[in-house]
Amino acid sequence: MSQQNAEKRIIRHVVFFSSKAEGDIDRIVDGLSMLEAIPSVSHFEVSRNRNEDRFGNDVDVIVYAEFENDDALAAYRAHPIYQDCIEIVRPLREMRIAADF
């Protein structure tokens, strides 16, 4: 892959959350929704998990975001809104699993 193509690869950021209490799921969604306002995000979605799996439903909320490059993802994580979101969501969540590809 050429250097130019490598620089244009979209980074997909997926994060799964579980809530400590079912009553907090909407508060988690609302808190995570703040992240959409960060300018370096090219695409952003947050939603309750709609899957009804007979083996388990450990995931309550999913965040899916896309970034133009590594610098955009780094800017997202460094943005003050990101820290504000952490302060709201972290006390409400049980589990967080993140992946970038």
Coordinates of C-alpha atoms in Angstrom, one line a residue:
M1 CA 0.0 0.0 0.0
S2 CA 1.4 3.4 -0.9
Q3 CA 2.1 6.1 1.7
Q4 CA -0.7 8.2 0.2
N5 CA -3.3 5.4 0.5
A6 CA -2.2 4.6 4.1
E7 CA -2.8 8.3 5.1
K8 CA -6.3 8.2 3.7
R9 CA -7.5 5.1 5.5
I10 CA -10.6 5.7 7.6
I11 CA -10.2 4.7 11.3
R12 CA -13.3 3.1 12.7
H13 CA -13.7 3.4 16.5
V14 CA -16.2 1.0 18.2
V15 CA -16.9 1.1 22.0
F16 CA -19.2 -1.2 23.9
F17 CA -20.6 -0.3 27.3
S18 CA -22.6 -2.0 30.0
S19 CA -24.5 -0.1 32.6
K20 CA -24.3 -0.7 36.4
A21 CA -28.0 -0.1 36.6
E22 CA -30.6 -0.5 33.8
G23 CA -32.1 2.8 34.8
D24 CA -28.8 4.6 33.8
I25 CA -28.7 3.4 30.2
D26 CA -30.4 6.5 28.8
R27 CA -28.1 8.7 30.9
I28 CA -25.1 6.9 29.3
V29 CA -26.5 7.4 25.8
D30 CA -27.1 11.1 26.5
G31 CA -23.6 11.5 27.9
L32 CA -22.0 9.7 25.0
S33 CA -24.0 11.7 22.5
M34 CA -22.0 14.8 23.5
L35 CA -19.1 13.3 21.6
E36 CA -20.7 14.0 18.3
A37 CA -19.9 17.7 18.7
I38 CA -16.2 17.1 18.6
P39 CA -15.0 18.6 15.3
S40 CA -12.5 15.8 14.3
V41 CA -15.3 13.2 14.1
S42 CA -16.3 12.5 10.5
H43 CA -19.2 10.1 11.4
F44 CA -20.7 9.4 14.9
E45 CA -23.4 7.1 16.2
V46 CA -24.5 6.1 19.7
S47 CA -27.3 3.7 20.4
R48 CA -28.7 1.2 22.9
N49 CA -28.0 -2.3 22.0
R50 CA -30.9 -3.7 20.1
N51 CA -29.7 -7.3 20.0
E52 CA -31.7 -9.9 21.9
D53 CA -29.2 -12.8 22.3
R54 CA -30.2 -15.9 24.1
F55 CA -26.6 -16.4 25.2
G56 CA -26.3 -13.0 26.9
N57 CA -26.9 -9.3 26.5
D58 CA -23.9 -7.9 28.2
V59 CA -23.6 -4.8 26.0
D60 CA -26.1 -2.0 26.7
V61 CA -24.7 0.8 24.6
I62 CA -22.6 1.0 21.5
V63 CA -20.6 4.0 20.1
Y64 CA -19.4 3.9 16.5
A65 CA -17.3 6.7 15.1
E66 CA -15.1 7.3 12.1
F67 CA -12.0 9.5 11.8
E68 CA -10.1 10.6 8.7
N69 CA -6.7 9.6 10.2
D70 CA -4.8 9.0 13.5
D71 CA -4.4 12.7 14.1
A72 CA -8.2 13.1 14.0
L73 CA -8.7 10.3 16.5
A74 CA -6.0 11.8 18.8
A75 CA -7.7 15.2 18.6
Y76 CA -11.0 13.5 19.5
R77 CA -9.5 12.0 22.6
A78 CA -7.7 15.2 23.6
H79 CA -10.9 17.4 23.2
P80 CA -12.4 18.8 26.4
I81 CA -15.8 17.4 25.5
Y82 CA -14.3 13.9 25.6
Q83 CA -13.1 14.5 29.2
D84 CA -16.6 15.9 30.1
C85 CA -18.2 12.7 28.7
I86 CA -15.9 10.5 30.8
E87 CA -16.9 12.3 34.0
I88 CA -20.6 11.7 33.2
V89 CA -20.4 8.1 31.9
R90 CA -17.6 6.4 33.9
P91 CA -19.5 6.3 37.2
L92 CA -22.6 4.8 35.4
R93 CA -20.8 2.1 33.5
E94 CA -19.8 -1.4 34.5
M95 CA -17.8 -2.5 31.4
R96 CA -16.1 -0.7 28.5
I97 CA -14.5 -2.4 25.6
A98 CA -13.0 -0.3 22.8
A99 CA -11.5 -1.2 19.4
D100 CA -10.0 0.8 16.6
F101 CA -9.5 -0.6 13.1

